[in-house]
Amino acid sequence: MQAIGFEKVDITGGFWADKQKLNREVTIRSVHDRFADTGRFRAFEFTWKEGSDEPKPHFFWDSDIAKWLESAADIIAKTPDPGLLAEVDRVIDLIEEHMDPDGYFNIYHTVVEPELRFKNRDHHELYCLGHLIEAAVAYRTATGSDRFIDVLDKYVDLVIKAFVTEKTAAFATPGHEEIELALIKLYRVRPDRKYLDLAMFFLNERGKKEERLGDWAKGMYNQSHLPVREQRTAEGHSVRACYLYSAMADAAKETGDEALFTACKAIFDDITQKKMYISGGVGSSHMGEAFTVAYDLPNDTAYNETCAAIALSFFADRMKDLELDSRYADVVEREMYNGVIAGLSLDGRSFFYENPLEINLIDRVRHPSVSADDRLPITQRLEVFGCSCCPPNVTRYIASIGGTAVSADENAVYLHQFMPMTADTPFGKLSVETDYPRNGKIKISLSADEASGKKPRLYVRIPGWCRNYAFSAPYSVEKGYAVFETDGREFSLEADLSMKVELYRADRRARADAGRVAVMYGPVLYCAEAVDNGSELFDLRLDEDCEPGISYDSYFGANVIKMKAYRTEPAPDALLYLVSDPPKKETEAKLIPYYAFANRGESDMAVWLRKA
Amino acid sequence: MQAIGFEKVDITGGFWADKQKLNREVTIRSVHDRFADTGRFRAFEFTWKEGSDEPKPHFFWDSDIAKWLESAADIIAKTPDPGLLAEVDRVIDLIEEHMDPDGYFNIYHTVVEPELRFKNRDHHELYCLGHLIEAAVAYRTATGSDRFIDVLDKYVDLVIKAFVTEKTAAFATPGHEEIELALIKLYRVRPDRKYLDLAMFFLNERGKKEERLGDWAKGMYNQSHLPVREQRTAEGHSVRACYLYSAMADAAKETGDEALFTACKAIFDDITQKKMYISGGVGSSHMGEAFTVAYDLPNDTAYNETCAAIALSFFADRMKDLELDSRYADVVEREMYNGVIAGLSLDGRSFFYENPLEINLIDRVRHPSVSADDRLPITQRLEVFGCSCCPPNVTRYIASIGGTAVSADENAVYLHQFMPMTADTPFGKLSVETDYPRNGKIKISLSADEASGKKPRLYVRIPGWCRNYAFSAPYSVEKGYAVFETDGREFSLEADLSMKVELYRADRRARADAGRVAVMYGPVLYCAEAVDNGSELFDLRLDEDCEPGISYDSYFGANVIKMKAYRTEPAPDALLYLVSDPPKKETEAKLIPYYAFANRGESDMAVWLRKA
């Protein structure tokens, strides 16, 4: 299957057009300004010296700006913006200006600790280069110019020399994966074999004995515990892990390496069947921001870094290009409407690093000796943080969201995600009209180029959440996709993916969810907030047999749900323990999209609720 | 109401006679040997020097041995043991020998840091003295000798000088309460006003502004945040807190201080209506071993130090002497059969410091980077630990348990706890025959001294857990006690406190217990262990409508319960989230007494279980 780049998808309205507009008009500027406030942009002038007033650059600042550059390029690709382009060009100028004659570029390891170049595996130099490469590829797509790639090409040559040819570097593979997927992305736009070879070198070297250097469980933290082809479970730091798995999927695609594909499939199953929150969040523990053991999904202490949801979406999106199976695009969709956008405030200015599935504000005062900043879970989004990887990851994710929607190969067009759009496919223009995810009615048309004589098939994903669906044309079902034969001319179709309020149970082994249900409507996960329902949400019990009310709420830009529910009265006689159920009273639960929680002040919140 | 000392109660058989025999034959020796192994006994020879091979004394070691001495004296009081007495005398000899000419006695502050005498509020000197005083009082009760008290009297005089008269001490009240209750206990056997005055001094000074020195929330950690008469809630370190509250109750009893009584009642309500586990455990957090906020009762991370259960039992037992109300003796009973003895292994050799109400062994492997010793919850009892306060606290608690059973005043005898016994009351001999807590049938007789002409009333507690009861003689009910008029001669009575399996719910605000029930049979709390029921106990659902089976199990020395229950099958298709309940199958849950958990190897355990 041949992936289609996002640049060929034009989102014409609806949920994602609104998000992209907010991203373009507010978020990209807000992230820019916070990065400027904190000295990240100025760091590219290489003026920091010991004792100077400037903030000392951190060794991952290059990557923060790189993701901002990539986001800006993605935006410019769809909506020309000369001012924004000038800002991007200015940073590229600075990179070119301050690059060492040998091609090396890294702010921290030039102005702060130059003696540590390629000496510390955990110092993110290759991670930063990876993000710069992704930005350069996006810049090329947006502008048609190879300039940024050409600048970085010299650095890539230096890396090949230091790591592959002369092995002067003090380590063999990066402590934080990212460069691997970036090199393959670069290879796809400039098919120079050296890029793919370097990516394969890093993949092949990882987990060899000498790389098992981490101080945590023999290298699990950065997936160096086993050679990548022998890995079968998701382990360690969840962002590192999913960037690696994305690169493995890319490599399997480019090389046809079956062992990599097998590893990717097993890891994907391990994540999605045992280690993924219903929101799509992964990395349940704050210790190491890591995957833990199967079914270990605590809700209030859920870590769920926003970047990890993005990284899993990347991995799933790549898997869909390796194998026809709707569950890959299902996971992308789960991240789109839940795991990733929970990380962004509705006003587009603030971000969660962690994304809990339950907040009980009482926890924040149970230990008077713990300072407010150290308390879990986090309850409010912030505009910028010390380790501010998530904000520019969200901006690039939203700017490039169309890229997940459509793909094609020599015989067919595949519609994976539903949004109003037009897309140029090898067989002609694909048009989609829909209010999705407000409802599941979708009009699809493929204006095939009749002159070509080709009669492409059209594959339309049947989402995993959908139990009742109808199509206006004959179809067969293949691996979760409805398959339509076209006649090589204009082909039109109406799909009705019937949405109803569904109460999900977790597998019995997911301890934190035992006896509870989570509410979804279509792809959107819901939650209860105290601001609507009062606190003590663990006492709120949904009536599964009620007829839920669905209504559009313009504040959330989404449906809200109302359900009959029950609340317990306080126990009589102030008894802490009593032998019968205390009196209950009927109430109405108001549920809002999970992604919209914490937009109306600090509030208790719960995704998993009890049943009456 | 006049408390009757335990020395007048002779436990003649049954549950507590067995526990006392084990305590006498195994536990007291085992604790002795572990304290000898670790250098605690040798420390009393004052031979430690910087650089010597001996273990360096800790500043609370005096108190560990003091509690052992008290336990030994309590045992000797009932079962003469010349060998044990000789060991006790040997330690008293060493105390006398190494006491400073001015009366000061503390190992650490003599051999390690003499310059810190009465300089550091958190160095436990007064706490150690308190435990020595309690031991001296027990020694007097056991032997009739004032020798130990006389030795310590000199130290008390020094404390009065340093803290009250000359105020040369660097602080005003102890960082760890204990001496206050000890001084009042001493005052009761030797009514020298100086003891009561010193206790009142420490109580009255606590929480004055200058004492709010702690680094935790203005002194809450050691109850110095407010003057004691203004305190209304249980705060801070739970053992410190309940020792203080015990002393406040004692002081209210001795002085008739209404403000102290009011504070004690409010604090007792706060603990038992908002902060006490169903096991009687208190101090829910490992941070500061402390009380937290109301209804904050997590089961797997429950800290519940064994000493805190003992201390709350002390507090409740003192409250019963201040006010007729069965809920005080109810709390003592809750501790006797649950909170305290959970701390002791069935073989009498090992101890829990913390007492969780839920164990999921999977938690111990979720973070590969956390060492096994640092993982919560603890899963197995240990023979000795660095801070080994709990073992000798358990030995003295068991040795003196009879003291909680009976009290008397000028008009009546009160039977608070049920066990086979004879007790010498001011009105003649009280005899009790029962298999309690195996069942609730109790034969009681009071052989009043007919010649005295007195016609005492007999008060028999109706336990809070008991919903159906019958007595063979006419009675009225007063504050949870059945009241019988006797004719001043032999009075016999049969009581039937009907036991049935009860499924308790927690108040709706106790988040951790939402949707769950805890099983009790009479005063005994039950739990499920994986060794009987398989793991994933959060999936086990009890059938509330079943007829539970009750049978005596000699291994546990107690009844076990069998109940119809259900288990969920794994979700079909390896789905982590599914829209309908997965298939369930019927099973039988075996429940054992909570106090007996963790006696058959590491195992998952749960007190709060779901209902079918």
PDB file of N, CA and C in Angstrom, chain B residues 209-266:
ATOM      1  N   LYS B 209       2.199  28.702  70.461  1.00  0.00           N
ATOM      2  CA  LYS B 209       2.808  29.189  69.232  1.00  0.00           C
ATOM      3  C   LYS B 209       4.268  28.740  69.069  1.00  0.00           C
ATOM      4  N   GLU B 210       5.025  28.830  70.150  1.00  0.00           N
ATOM      5  CA  GLU B 210       6.463  28.543  70.042  1.00  0.00           C
ATOM      6  C   GLU B 210       6.740  27.068  69.776  1.00  0.00           C
ATOM      7  N   GLU B 211       5.742  26.229  69.966  1.00  0.00           N
ATOM      8  CA  GLU B 211       5.962  24.809  69.723  1.00  0.00           C
ATOM      9  C   GLU B 211       5.618  24.395  68.296  1.00  0.00           C
ATOM     10  N   ARG B 212       5.078  25.323  67.536  1.00  0.00           N
ATOM     11  CA  ARG B 212       4.687  24.966  66.156  1.00  0.00           C
ATOM     12  C   ARG B 212       5.909  25.010  65.263  1.00  0.00           C
ATOM     13  N   LEU B 213       6.837  24.093  65.548  1.00  0.00           N
ATOM     14  CA  LEU B 213       8.160  24.185  64.937  1.00  0.00           C
ATOM     15  C   LEU B 213       8.360  23.192  63.805  1.00  0.00           C
ATOM     16  N   GLY B 214       7.469  22.231  63.684  1.00  0.00           N
ATOM     17  CA  GLY B 214       7.673  21.175  62.694  1.00  0.00           C
ATOM     18  C   GLY B 214       7.745  21.752  61.292  1.00  0.00           C
ATOM     19  N   ASP B 215       8.332  20.988  60.399  1.00  0.00           N
ATOM     20  CA  ASP B 215       8.436  21.455  59.022  1.00  0.00           C
ATOM     21  C   ASP B 215       7.223  21.012  58.218  1.00  0.00           C
ATOM     22  N   TRP B 216       6.239  20.471  58.852  1.00  0.00           N
ATOM     23  CA  TRP B 216       5.109  19.946  58.121  1.00  0.00           C
ATOM     24  C   TRP B 216       3.837  20.625  58.616  1.00  0.00           C
ATOM     25  N   ALA B 217       3.320  21.467  57.735  1.00  0.00           N
ATOM     26  CA  ALA B 217       2.009  22.076  57.950  1.00  0.00           C
ATOM     27  C   ALA B 217       1.844  22.552  59.388  1.00  0.00           C
ATOM     28  N   LYS B 218       2.766  23.440  59.777  1.00  0.00           N
ATOM     29  CA  LYS B 218       2.662  24.108  61.078  1.00  0.00           C
ATOM     30  C   LYS B 218       2.499  23.155  62.253  1.00  0.00           C
ATOM     31  N   GLY B 219       3.234  22.063  62.227  1.00  0.00           N
ATOM     32  CA  GLY B 219       3.252  21.212  63.407  1.00  0.00           C
ATOM     33  C   GLY B 219       2.193  20.137  63.463  1.00  0.00           C
ATOM     34  N   MET B 220       1.394  20.007  62.411  1.00  0.00           N
ATOM     35  CA  MET B 220       0.377  18.950  62.415  1.00  0.00           C
ATOM     36  C   MET B 220       0.989  17.574  62.640  1.00  0.00           C
ATOM     37  N   TYR B 221       2.179  17.378  62.089  1.00  0.00           N
ATOM     38  CA  TYR B 221       2.816  16.052  62.152  1.00  0.00           C
ATOM     39  C   TYR B 221       2.827  15.520  63.576  1.00  0.00           C
ATOM     40  N   ASN B 222       3.197  16.388  64.543  1.00  0.00           N
ATOM     41  CA  ASN B 222       3.179  15.926  65.935  1.00  0.00           C
ATOM     42  C   ASN B 222       2.152  16.690  66.789  1.00  0.00           C
ATOM     43  N   GLN B 223       1.027  16.987  66.169  1.00  0.00           N
ATOM     44  CA  GLN B 223      -0.138  17.521  66.879  1.00  0.00           C
ATOM     45  C   GLN B 223       0.189  18.808  67.640  1.00  0.00           C
ATOM     46  N   SER B 224       1.104  19.609  67.081  1.00  0.00           N
ATOM     47  CA  SER B 224       1.477  20.874  67.723  1.00  0.00           C
ATOM     48  C   SER B 224       0.897  22.066  66.974  1.00  0.00           C
ATOM     49  N   HIS B 225      -0.113  21.821  66.138  1.00  0.00           N
ATOM     50  CA  HIS B 225      -0.670  22.897  65.323  1.00  0.00           C
ATOM     51  C   HIS B 225      -1.653  23.750  66.091  1.00  0.00           C
ATOM     52  N   LEU B 226      -2.169  23.204  67.191  1.00  0.00           N
ATOM     53  CA  LEU B 226      -3.153  23.923  68.006  1.00  0.00           C
ATOM     54  C   LEU B 226      -2.988  23.474  69.460  1.00  0.00           C
ATOM     55  N   PRO B 227      -3.365  24.311  70.418  1.00  0.00           N
ATOM     56  CA  PRO B 227      -3.447  23.820  71.798  1.00  0.00           C
ATOM     57  C   PRO B 227      -4.373  22.609  71.848  1.00  0.00           C
ATOM     58  N   VAL B 228      -4.049  21.637  72.695  1.00  0.00           N
ATOM     59  CA  VAL B 228      -4.786  20.371  72.629  1.00  0.00           C
ATOM     60  C   VAL B 228      -6.282  20.542  72.869  1.00  0.00           C
ATOM     61  N   ARG B 229      -6.673  21.480  73.692  1.00  0.00           N
ATOM     62  CA  ARG B 229      -8.108  21.648  73.971  1.00  0.00           C
ATOM     63  C   ARG B 229      -8.862  22.236  72.777  1.00  0.00           C
ATOM     64  N   GLU B 230      -8.120  22.794  71.832  1.00  0.00           N
ATOM     65  CA  GLU B 230      -8.759  23.351  70.628  1.00  0.00           C
ATOM     66  C   GLU B 230      -8.766  22.366  69.466  1.00  0.00           C
ATOM     67  N   GLN B 231      -8.121  21.235  69.632  1.00  0.00           N
ATOM     68  CA  GLN B 231      -8.065  20.262  68.538  1.00  0.00           C
ATOM     69  C   GLN B 231      -9.408  19.527  68.434  1.00  0.00           C
ATOM     70  N   ARG B 232      -9.869  19.321  67.209  1.00  0.00           N
ATOM     71  CA  ARG B 232     -11.144  18.641  66.974  1.00  0.00           C
ATOM     72  C   ARG B 232     -11.026  17.502  65.965  1.00  0.00           C
ATOM     73  N   THR B 233      -9.881  17.444  65.281  1.00  0.00           N
ATOM     74  CA  THR B 233      -9.688  16.411  64.259  1.00  0.00           C
ATOM     75  C   THR B 233      -8.368  15.691  64.511  1.00  0.00           C
ATOM     76  N   ALA B 234      -8.303  14.449  64.055  1.00  0.00           N
ATOM     77  CA  ALA B 234      -7.080  13.654  64.188  1.00  0.00           C
ATOM     78  C   ALA B 234      -6.131  14.035  63.059  1.00  0.00           C
ATOM     79  N   GLU B 235      -4.940  14.455  63.435  1.00  0.00           N
ATOM     80  CA  GLU B 235      -3.993  14.950  62.436  1.00  0.00           C
ATOM     81  C   GLU B 235      -2.606  14.362  62.684  1.00  0.00           C
ATOM     82  N   GLY B 236      -1.863  14.273  61.607  1.00  0.00           N
ATOM     83  CA  GLY B 236      -0.451  13.941  61.715  1.00  0.00           C
ATOM     84  C   GLY B 236      -0.169  12.474  61.977  1.00  0.00           C
ATOM     85  N   HIS B 237       1.028  12.227  62.452  1.00  0.00           N
ATOM     86  CA  HIS B 237       1.535  10.878  62.713  1.00  0.00           C
ATOM     87  C   HIS B 237       0.560  10.141  63.640  1.00  0.00           C
ATOM     88  N   SER B 238       0.060   9.015  63.179  1.00  0.00           N
ATOM     89  CA  SER B 238      -1.097   8.415  63.850  1.00  0.00           C
ATOM     90  C   SER B 238      -0.766   7.815  65.213  1.00  0.00           C
ATOM     91  N   VAL B 239       0.470   7.303  65.394  1.00  0.00           N
ATOM     92  CA  VAL B 239       0.828   6.749  66.701  1.00  0.00           C
ATOM     93  C   VAL B 239       1.011   7.883  67.699  1.00  0.00           C
ATOM     94  N   ARG B 240       1.793   8.893  67.302  1.00  0.00           N
ATOM     95  CA  ARG B 240       1.930  10.081  68.150  1.00  0.00           C
ATOM     96  C   ARG B 240       0.549  10.601  68.559  1.00  0.00           C
ATOM     97  N   ALA B 241      -0.319  10.735  67.545  1.00  0.00           N
ATOM     98  CA  ALA B 241      -1.633  11.318  67.776  1.00  0.00           C
ATOM     99  C   ALA B 241      -2.421  10.515  68.813  1.00  0.00           C
ATOM    100  N   CYS B 242      -2.497   9.198  68.628  1.00  0.00           N
ATOM    101  CA  CYS B 242      -3.371   8.416  69.522  1.00  0.00           C
ATOM    102  C   CYS B 242      -2.761   8.252  70.911  1.00  0.00           C
ATOM    103  N   TYR B 243      -1.441   8.315  71.032  1.00  0.00           N
ATOM    104  CA  TYR B 243      -0.841   8.355  72.372  1.00  0.00           C
ATOM    105  C   TYR B 243      -1.223   9.671  73.059  1.00  0.00           C
ATOM    106  N   LEU B 244      -1.167  10.756  72.298  1.00  0.00           N
ATOM    107  CA  LEU B 244      -1.586  12.041  72.867  1.00  0.00           C
ATOM    108  C   LEU B 244      -3.049  12.003  73.299  1.00  0.00           C
ATOM    109  N   TYR B 245      -3.931  11.518  72.400  1.00  0.00           N
ATOM    110  CA  TYR B 245      -5.357  11.510  72.725  1.00  0.00           C
ATOM    111  C   TYR B 245      -5.622  10.622  73.942  1.00  0.00           C
ATOM    112  N   SER B 246      -4.858   9.521  74.063  1.00  0.00           N
ATOM    113  CA  SER B 246      -5.003   8.662  75.253  1.00  0.00           C
ATOM    114  C   SER B 246      -4.670   9.454  76.508  1.00  0.00           C
ATOM    115  N   ALA B 247      -3.583  10.210  76.447  1.00  0.00           N
ATOM    116  CA  ALA B 247      -3.186  11.011  77.612  1.00  0.00           C
ATOM    117  C   ALA B 247      -4.219  12.094  77.899  1.00  0.00           C
ATOM    118  N   MET B 248      -4.790  12.670  76.851  1.00  0.00           N
ATOM    119  CA  MET B 248      -5.827  13.691  77.054  1.00  0.00           C
ATOM    120  C   MET B 248      -7.038  13.087  77.756  1.00  0.00           C
ATOM    121  N   ALA B 249      -7.400  11.857  77.360  1.00  0.00           N
ATOM    122  CA  ALA B 249      -8.528  11.179  78.011  1.00  0.00           C
ATOM    123  C   ALA B 249      -8.185  10.872  79.469  1.00  0.00           C
ATOM    124  N   ASP B 250      -6.986  10.372  79.701  1.00  0.00           N
ATOM    125  CA  ASP B 250      -6.536  10.119  81.077  1.00  0.00           C
ATOM    126  C   ASP B 250      -6.593  11.400  81.917  1.00  0.00           C
ATOM    127  N   ALA B 251      -6.104  12.480  81.333  1.00  0.00           N
ATOM    128  CA  ALA B 251      -6.061  13.749  82.065  1.00  0.00           C
ATOM    129  C   ALA B 251      -7.478  14.247  82.361  1.00  0.00           C
ATOM    130  N   ALA B 252      -8.379  14.062  81.367  1.00  0.00           N
ATOM    131  CA  ALA B 252      -9.778  14.452  81.598  1.00  0.00           C
ATOM    132  C   ALA B 252     -10.359  13.649  82.750  1.00  0.00           C
ATOM    133  N   LYS B 253     -10.015  12.364  82.796  1.00  0.00           N
ATOM    134  CA  LYS B 253     -10.502  11.489  83.866  1.00  0.00           C
ATOM    135  C   LYS B 253      -9.980  11.950  85.231  1.00  0.00           C
ATOM    136  N   GLU B 254      -8.697  12.273  85.279  1.00  0.00           N
ATOM    137  CA  GLU B 254      -8.089  12.615  86.567  1.00  0.00           C
ATOM    138  C   GLU B 254      -8.467  14.005  87.051  1.00  0.00           C
ATOM    139  N   THR B 255      -8.678  14.919  86.121  1.00  0.00           N
ATOM    140  CA  THR B 255      -8.877  16.316  86.512  1.00  0.00           C
ATOM    141  C   THR B 255     -10.303  16.799  86.305  1.00  0.00           C
ATOM    142  N   GLY B 256     -11.128  16.022  85.574  1.00  0.00           N
ATOM    143  CA  GLY B 256     -12.479  16.476  85.267  1.00  0.00           C
ATOM    144  C   GLY B 256     -12.509  17.640  84.281  1.00  0.00           C
ATOM    145  N   ASP B 257     -11.445  17.779  83.531  1.00  0.00           N
ATOM    146  CA  ASP B 257     -11.312  18.898  82.578  1.00  0.00           C
ATOM    147  C   ASP B 257     -12.278  18.698  81.412  1.00  0.00           C
ATOM    148  N   GLU B 258     -13.347  19.491  81.381  1.00  0.00           N
ATOM    149  CA  GLU B 258     -14.376  19.324  80.349  1.00  0.00           C
ATOM    150  C   GLU B 258     -13.859  19.668  78.957  1.00  0.00           C
ATOM    151  N   ALA B 259     -12.966  20.640  78.879  1.00  0.00           N
ATOM    152  CA  ALA B 259     -12.444  21.036  77.554  1.00  0.00           C
ATOM    153  C   ALA B 259     -11.634  19.902  76.939  1.00  0.00           C
ATOM    154  N   LEU B 260     -10.890  19.190  77.772  1.00  0.00           N
ATOM    155  CA  LEU B 260     -10.148  18.034  77.247  1.00  0.00           C
ATOM    156  C   LEU B 260     -11.110  16.944  76.796  1.00  0.00           C
ATOM    157  N   PHE B 261     -12.149  16.704  77.585  1.00  0.00           N
ATOM    158  CA  PHE B 261     -13.140  15.676  77.243  1.00  0.00           C
ATOM    159  C   PHE B 261     -13.829  16.015  75.924  1.00  0.00           C
ATOM    160  N   THR B 262     -14.189  17.283  75.771  1.00  0.00           N
ATOM    161  CA  THR B 262     -14.832  17.722  74.526  1.00  0.00           C
ATOM    162  C   THR B 262     -13.903  17.488  73.325  1.00  0.00           C
ATOM    163  N   ALA B 263     -12.635  17.837  73.492  1.00  0.00           N
ATOM    164  CA  ALA B 263     -11.681  17.614  72.400  1.00  0.00           C
ATOM    165  C   ALA B 263     -11.559  16.122  72.097  1.00  0.00           C
ATOM    166  N   CYS B 264     -11.464  15.309  73.129  1.00  0.00           N
ATOM    167  CA  CYS B 264     -11.334  13.853  72.932  1.00  0.00           C
ATOM    168  C   CYS B 264     -12.534  13.289  72.176  1.00  0.00           C
ATOM    169  N   LYS B 265     -13.739  13.726  72.560  1.00  0.00           N
ATOM    170  CA  LYS B 265     -14.930  13.190  71.887  1.00  0.00           C
ATOM    171  C   LYS B 265     -14.955  13.583  70.413  1.00  0.00           C
ATOM    172  N   ALA B 266     -14.616  14.833  70.131  1.00  0.00           N
ATOM    173  CA  ALA B 266     -14.622  15.277  68.728  1.00  0.00           C
ATOM    174  C   ALA B 266     -13.581  14.510  67.920  1.00  0.00           C
TER     175      ALA B 266
END
